Short mmCIF file of C-alpha atoms in Angstrom, two decimals:
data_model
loop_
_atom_site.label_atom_id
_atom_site.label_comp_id
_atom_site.label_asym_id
_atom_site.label_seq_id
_atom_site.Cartn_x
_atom_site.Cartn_y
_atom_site.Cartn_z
CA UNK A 1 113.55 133.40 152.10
CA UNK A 2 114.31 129.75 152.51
CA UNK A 3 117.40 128.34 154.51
CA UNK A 4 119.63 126.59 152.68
CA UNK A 5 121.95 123.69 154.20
CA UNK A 6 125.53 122.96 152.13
CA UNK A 7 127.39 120.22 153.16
CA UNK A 8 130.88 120.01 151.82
CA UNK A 9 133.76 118.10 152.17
CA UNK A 10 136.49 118.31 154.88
CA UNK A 11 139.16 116.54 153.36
CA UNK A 12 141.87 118.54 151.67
CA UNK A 13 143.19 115.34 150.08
CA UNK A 14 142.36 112.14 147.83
CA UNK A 15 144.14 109.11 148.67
CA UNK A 16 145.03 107.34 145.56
CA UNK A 17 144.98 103.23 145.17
CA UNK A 18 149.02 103.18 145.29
CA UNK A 19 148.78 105.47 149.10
CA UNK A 20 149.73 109.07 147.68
CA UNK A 21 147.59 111.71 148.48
CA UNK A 22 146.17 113.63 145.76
CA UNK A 23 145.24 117.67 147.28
CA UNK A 24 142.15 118.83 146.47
CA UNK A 25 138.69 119.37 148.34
CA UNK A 26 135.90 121.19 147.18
CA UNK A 27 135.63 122.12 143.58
CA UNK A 28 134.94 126.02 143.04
CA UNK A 29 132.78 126.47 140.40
CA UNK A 30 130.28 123.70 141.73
CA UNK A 31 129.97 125.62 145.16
CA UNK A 32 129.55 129.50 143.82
CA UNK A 33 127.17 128.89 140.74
CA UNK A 34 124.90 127.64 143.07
CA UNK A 35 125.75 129.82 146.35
CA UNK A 36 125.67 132.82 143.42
CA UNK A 37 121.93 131.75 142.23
CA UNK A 38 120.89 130.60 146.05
CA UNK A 39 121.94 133.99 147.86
CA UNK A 40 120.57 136.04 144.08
CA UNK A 41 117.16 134.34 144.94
CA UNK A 42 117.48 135.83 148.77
CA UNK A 43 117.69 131.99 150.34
CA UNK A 44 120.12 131.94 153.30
CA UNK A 45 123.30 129.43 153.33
CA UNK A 46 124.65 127.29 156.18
CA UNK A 47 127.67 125.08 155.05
CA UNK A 48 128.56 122.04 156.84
CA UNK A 49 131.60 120.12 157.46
CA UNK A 50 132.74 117.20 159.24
CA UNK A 51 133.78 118.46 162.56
CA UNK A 52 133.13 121.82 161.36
CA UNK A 53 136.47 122.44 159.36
CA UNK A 54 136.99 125.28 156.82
CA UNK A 55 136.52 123.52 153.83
CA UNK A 56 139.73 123.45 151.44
CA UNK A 57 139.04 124.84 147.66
CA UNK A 58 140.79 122.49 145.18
CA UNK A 59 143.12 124.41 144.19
CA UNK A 60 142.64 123.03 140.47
CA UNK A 61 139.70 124.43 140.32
CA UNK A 62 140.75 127.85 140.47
CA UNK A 63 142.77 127.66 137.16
CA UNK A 64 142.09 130.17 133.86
CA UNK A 65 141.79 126.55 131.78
CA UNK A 66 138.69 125.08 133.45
CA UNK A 67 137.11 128.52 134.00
CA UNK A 68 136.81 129.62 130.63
CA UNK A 69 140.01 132.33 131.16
CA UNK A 70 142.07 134.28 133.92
CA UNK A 71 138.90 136.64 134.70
CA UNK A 72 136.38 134.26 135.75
CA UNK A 73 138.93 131.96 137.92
CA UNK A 74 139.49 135.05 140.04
CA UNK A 75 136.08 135.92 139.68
CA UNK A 76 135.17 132.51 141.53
CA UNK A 77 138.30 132.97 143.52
CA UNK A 78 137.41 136.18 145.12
CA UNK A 79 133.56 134.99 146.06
CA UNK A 80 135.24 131.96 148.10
CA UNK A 81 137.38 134.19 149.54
CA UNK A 82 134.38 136.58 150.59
CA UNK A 83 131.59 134.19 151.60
CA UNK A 84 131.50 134.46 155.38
CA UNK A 85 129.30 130.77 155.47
CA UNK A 86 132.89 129.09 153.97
CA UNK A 87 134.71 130.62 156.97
CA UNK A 88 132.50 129.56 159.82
CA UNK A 89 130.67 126.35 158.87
CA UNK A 90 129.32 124.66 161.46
CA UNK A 91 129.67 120.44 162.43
CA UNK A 92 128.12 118.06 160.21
CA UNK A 93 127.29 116.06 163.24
CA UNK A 94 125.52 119.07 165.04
CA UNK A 95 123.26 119.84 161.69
CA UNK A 96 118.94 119.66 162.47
CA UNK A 97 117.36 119.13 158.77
CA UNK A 98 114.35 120.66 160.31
CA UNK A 99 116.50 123.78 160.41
CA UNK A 100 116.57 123.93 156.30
CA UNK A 101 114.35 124.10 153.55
CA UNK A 102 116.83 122.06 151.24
CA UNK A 103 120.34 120.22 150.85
CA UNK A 104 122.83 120.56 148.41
CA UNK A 105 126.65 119.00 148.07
CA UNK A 106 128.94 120.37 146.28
CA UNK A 107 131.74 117.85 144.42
CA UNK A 108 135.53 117.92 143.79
CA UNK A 109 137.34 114.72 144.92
CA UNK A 110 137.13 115.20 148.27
CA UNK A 111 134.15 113.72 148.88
CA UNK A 112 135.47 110.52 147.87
CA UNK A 113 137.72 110.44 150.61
CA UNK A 114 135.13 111.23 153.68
CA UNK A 115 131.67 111.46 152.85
CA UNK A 116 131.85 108.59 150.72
CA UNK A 117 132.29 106.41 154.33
CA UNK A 118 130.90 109.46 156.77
CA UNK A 119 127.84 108.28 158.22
CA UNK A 120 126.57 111.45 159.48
CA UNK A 121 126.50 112.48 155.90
CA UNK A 122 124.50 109.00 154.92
CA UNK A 123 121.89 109.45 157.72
CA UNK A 124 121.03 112.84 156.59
CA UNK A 125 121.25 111.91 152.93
CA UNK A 126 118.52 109.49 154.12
CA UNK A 127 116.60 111.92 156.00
CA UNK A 128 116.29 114.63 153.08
CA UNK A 129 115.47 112.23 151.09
CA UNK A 130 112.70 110.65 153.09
CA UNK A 131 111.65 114.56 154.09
CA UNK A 132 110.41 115.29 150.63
CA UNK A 133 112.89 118.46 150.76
CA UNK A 134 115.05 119.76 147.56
CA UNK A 135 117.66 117.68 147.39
CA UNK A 136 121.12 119.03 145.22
CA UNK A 137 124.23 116.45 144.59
CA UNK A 138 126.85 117.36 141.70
CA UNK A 139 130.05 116.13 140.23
CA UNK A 140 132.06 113.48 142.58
CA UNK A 141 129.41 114.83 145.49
CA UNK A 142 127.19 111.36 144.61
CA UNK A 143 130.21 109.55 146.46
CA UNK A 144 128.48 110.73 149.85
CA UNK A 145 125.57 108.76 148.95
CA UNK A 146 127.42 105.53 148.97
CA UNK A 147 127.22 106.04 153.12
CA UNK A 148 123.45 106.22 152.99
CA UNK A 149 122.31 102.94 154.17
CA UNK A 150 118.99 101.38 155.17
CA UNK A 151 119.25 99.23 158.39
CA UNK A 152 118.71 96.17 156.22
CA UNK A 153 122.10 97.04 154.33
CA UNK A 154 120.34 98.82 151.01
CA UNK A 155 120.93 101.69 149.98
CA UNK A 156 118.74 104.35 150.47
CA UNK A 157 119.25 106.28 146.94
CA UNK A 158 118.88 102.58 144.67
CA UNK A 159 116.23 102.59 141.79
CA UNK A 160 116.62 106.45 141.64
CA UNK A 161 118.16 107.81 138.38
CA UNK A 162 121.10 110.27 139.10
CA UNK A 163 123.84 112.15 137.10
CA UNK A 164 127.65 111.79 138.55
CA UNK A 165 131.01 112.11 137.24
CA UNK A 166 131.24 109.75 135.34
CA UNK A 167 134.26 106.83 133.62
CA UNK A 168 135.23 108.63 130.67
CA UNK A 169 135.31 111.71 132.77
CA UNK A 170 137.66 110.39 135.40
CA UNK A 171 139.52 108.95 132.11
CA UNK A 172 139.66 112.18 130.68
CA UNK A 173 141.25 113.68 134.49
CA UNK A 174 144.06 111.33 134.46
CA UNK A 175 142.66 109.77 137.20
CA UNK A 176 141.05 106.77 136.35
CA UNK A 177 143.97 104.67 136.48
CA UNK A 178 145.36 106.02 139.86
CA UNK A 179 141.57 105.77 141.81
CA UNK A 180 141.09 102.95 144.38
CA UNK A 181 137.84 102.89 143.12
CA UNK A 182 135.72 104.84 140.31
CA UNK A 183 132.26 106.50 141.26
CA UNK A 184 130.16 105.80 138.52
CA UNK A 185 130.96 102.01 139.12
CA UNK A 186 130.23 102.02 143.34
CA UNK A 187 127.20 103.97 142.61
CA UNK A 188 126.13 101.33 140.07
CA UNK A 189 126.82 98.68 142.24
CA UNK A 190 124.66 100.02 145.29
CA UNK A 191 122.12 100.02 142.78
CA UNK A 192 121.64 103.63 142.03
CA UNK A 193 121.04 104.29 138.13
CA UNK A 194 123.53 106.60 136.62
CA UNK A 195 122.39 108.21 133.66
CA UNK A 196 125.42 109.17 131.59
CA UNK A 197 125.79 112.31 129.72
CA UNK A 198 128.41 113.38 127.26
CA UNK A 199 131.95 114.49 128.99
CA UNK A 200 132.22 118.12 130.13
CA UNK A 201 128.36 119.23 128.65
CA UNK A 202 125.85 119.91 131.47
CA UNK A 203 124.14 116.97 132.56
CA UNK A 204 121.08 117.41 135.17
CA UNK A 205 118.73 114.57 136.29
CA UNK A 206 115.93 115.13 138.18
CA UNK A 207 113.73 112.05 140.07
CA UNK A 208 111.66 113.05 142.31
CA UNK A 209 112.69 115.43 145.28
CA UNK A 210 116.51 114.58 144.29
CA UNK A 211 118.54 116.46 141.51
CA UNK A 212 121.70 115.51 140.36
CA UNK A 213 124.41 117.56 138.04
CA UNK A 214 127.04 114.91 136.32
CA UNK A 215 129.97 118.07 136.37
CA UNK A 216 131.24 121.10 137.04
CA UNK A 217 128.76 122.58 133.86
CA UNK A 218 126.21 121.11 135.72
CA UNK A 219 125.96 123.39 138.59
CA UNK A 220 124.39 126.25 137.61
CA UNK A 221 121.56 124.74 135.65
CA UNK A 222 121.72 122.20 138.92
CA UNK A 223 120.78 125.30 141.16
CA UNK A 224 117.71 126.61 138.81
CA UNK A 225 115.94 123.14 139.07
CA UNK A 226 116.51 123.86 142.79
CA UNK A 227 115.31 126.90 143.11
CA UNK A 228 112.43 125.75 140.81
CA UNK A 229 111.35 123.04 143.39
CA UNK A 230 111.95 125.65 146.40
CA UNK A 231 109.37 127.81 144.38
#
């Protein structure tokens, strides 16, 4: 049995490039297909916030139309509502990586509001990188690693090839005209190499110790190459 560290975001809102504030937060399906496959597996979870909030579900993400139907949205509605780990995370700043055998971060647009700029997140972004450790980012999750930065102003995850929500997804949303800034561009800009799938299909990239899902598909096949590299 390994321990496994989640880090998820604390924001419960995206603020937009005209100053409204979108709600959202975490994205459901993204955090139970791989809490589902960690806990199946008998690994132990620890989610992390920033200041140790109770994370906010997007409420989006609990609709029948992006769950494949009515049963499976309160499927993934009811295992939120019973994982203890949601309901007492503990603070982001307080988290050892020595304590845990891998990292993974959930999506949904929160993360573009704080761990995009939280550099807590960055440092240990950084750390499990460095460590060698299992290393799990999906969706709009890849935002956080826009706050992992070297001392000399690089960024730590540049030259490795990831998967993120990409353009035409954010297109797709709605949201692409309304973002202050897309992801797929920032991380492109850092110098991180986004390797773009097709929109909505499952979309894993894996370099090195770091795997990356493009969307909410991509979680569960995300968690098996964890689990894979947990062995």
């Amino acid at each position: 049995m390994a321990k496994i560290l989640f880090v998820i975001t604390g924001a419960d809102h995206w603020t937009l490039a005209d100053g409204t504030q979108h709600p959202t937060g975490f994205w459901g399906e993204e955090a139970v297909a791989p809490y589902e496959a960690f806990k199946a597996a008998g690994h132990e979870i620890t989610v992390a916030t920033p200041g140790g909030v109770v994370p906010t579900v997007d409420k989006g993400s609990l609709a029948a139309e992006v769950n494949g139907g009515q049963e499976n949205a309160d499927r993934i509605a009811g295992v939120i509502a019973a994982a203890t780990e949601l309901q007492n995370p503990i603070r982001l700043e307080d988290v050892r990586l020595d304590d845990y055998a891998a990292v993974f971060y959930p999506g949904g647009h929160g993360p573009m509001e704080d761990l995009a700029v939280n550099t807590d997140s960055g440092e240990l972004l950084t750390s499990a990188l460095e460590s060698g450790k299992p290393l799990g980012v999906v969706c709009h999750a890849p935002a956080a690693l826009l706050a992992a930065v070297k001392p000399d102003g690089a960024n730590s995850f540049a030259g490795y090839r990831i998967a993120a929500f990409t353009n035409a997804e954010e297109t797709q949303a709605g949201f692409a005209d309304k973002a202050k800034w897309l992801l797929q561009d920032r991380l492109t800009e850092a110098g991180v190499q986004v390797q773009v799938g097709e929109p909505w299909v499952p979309n894993v990239v894996v370099d090195r110790n770091l795997v990356t899902g493009q969307n909410p598909a991509s979680s569960a096949p995300l968690a098996v190459e964890l689990l894979k590299k947990l062995g």
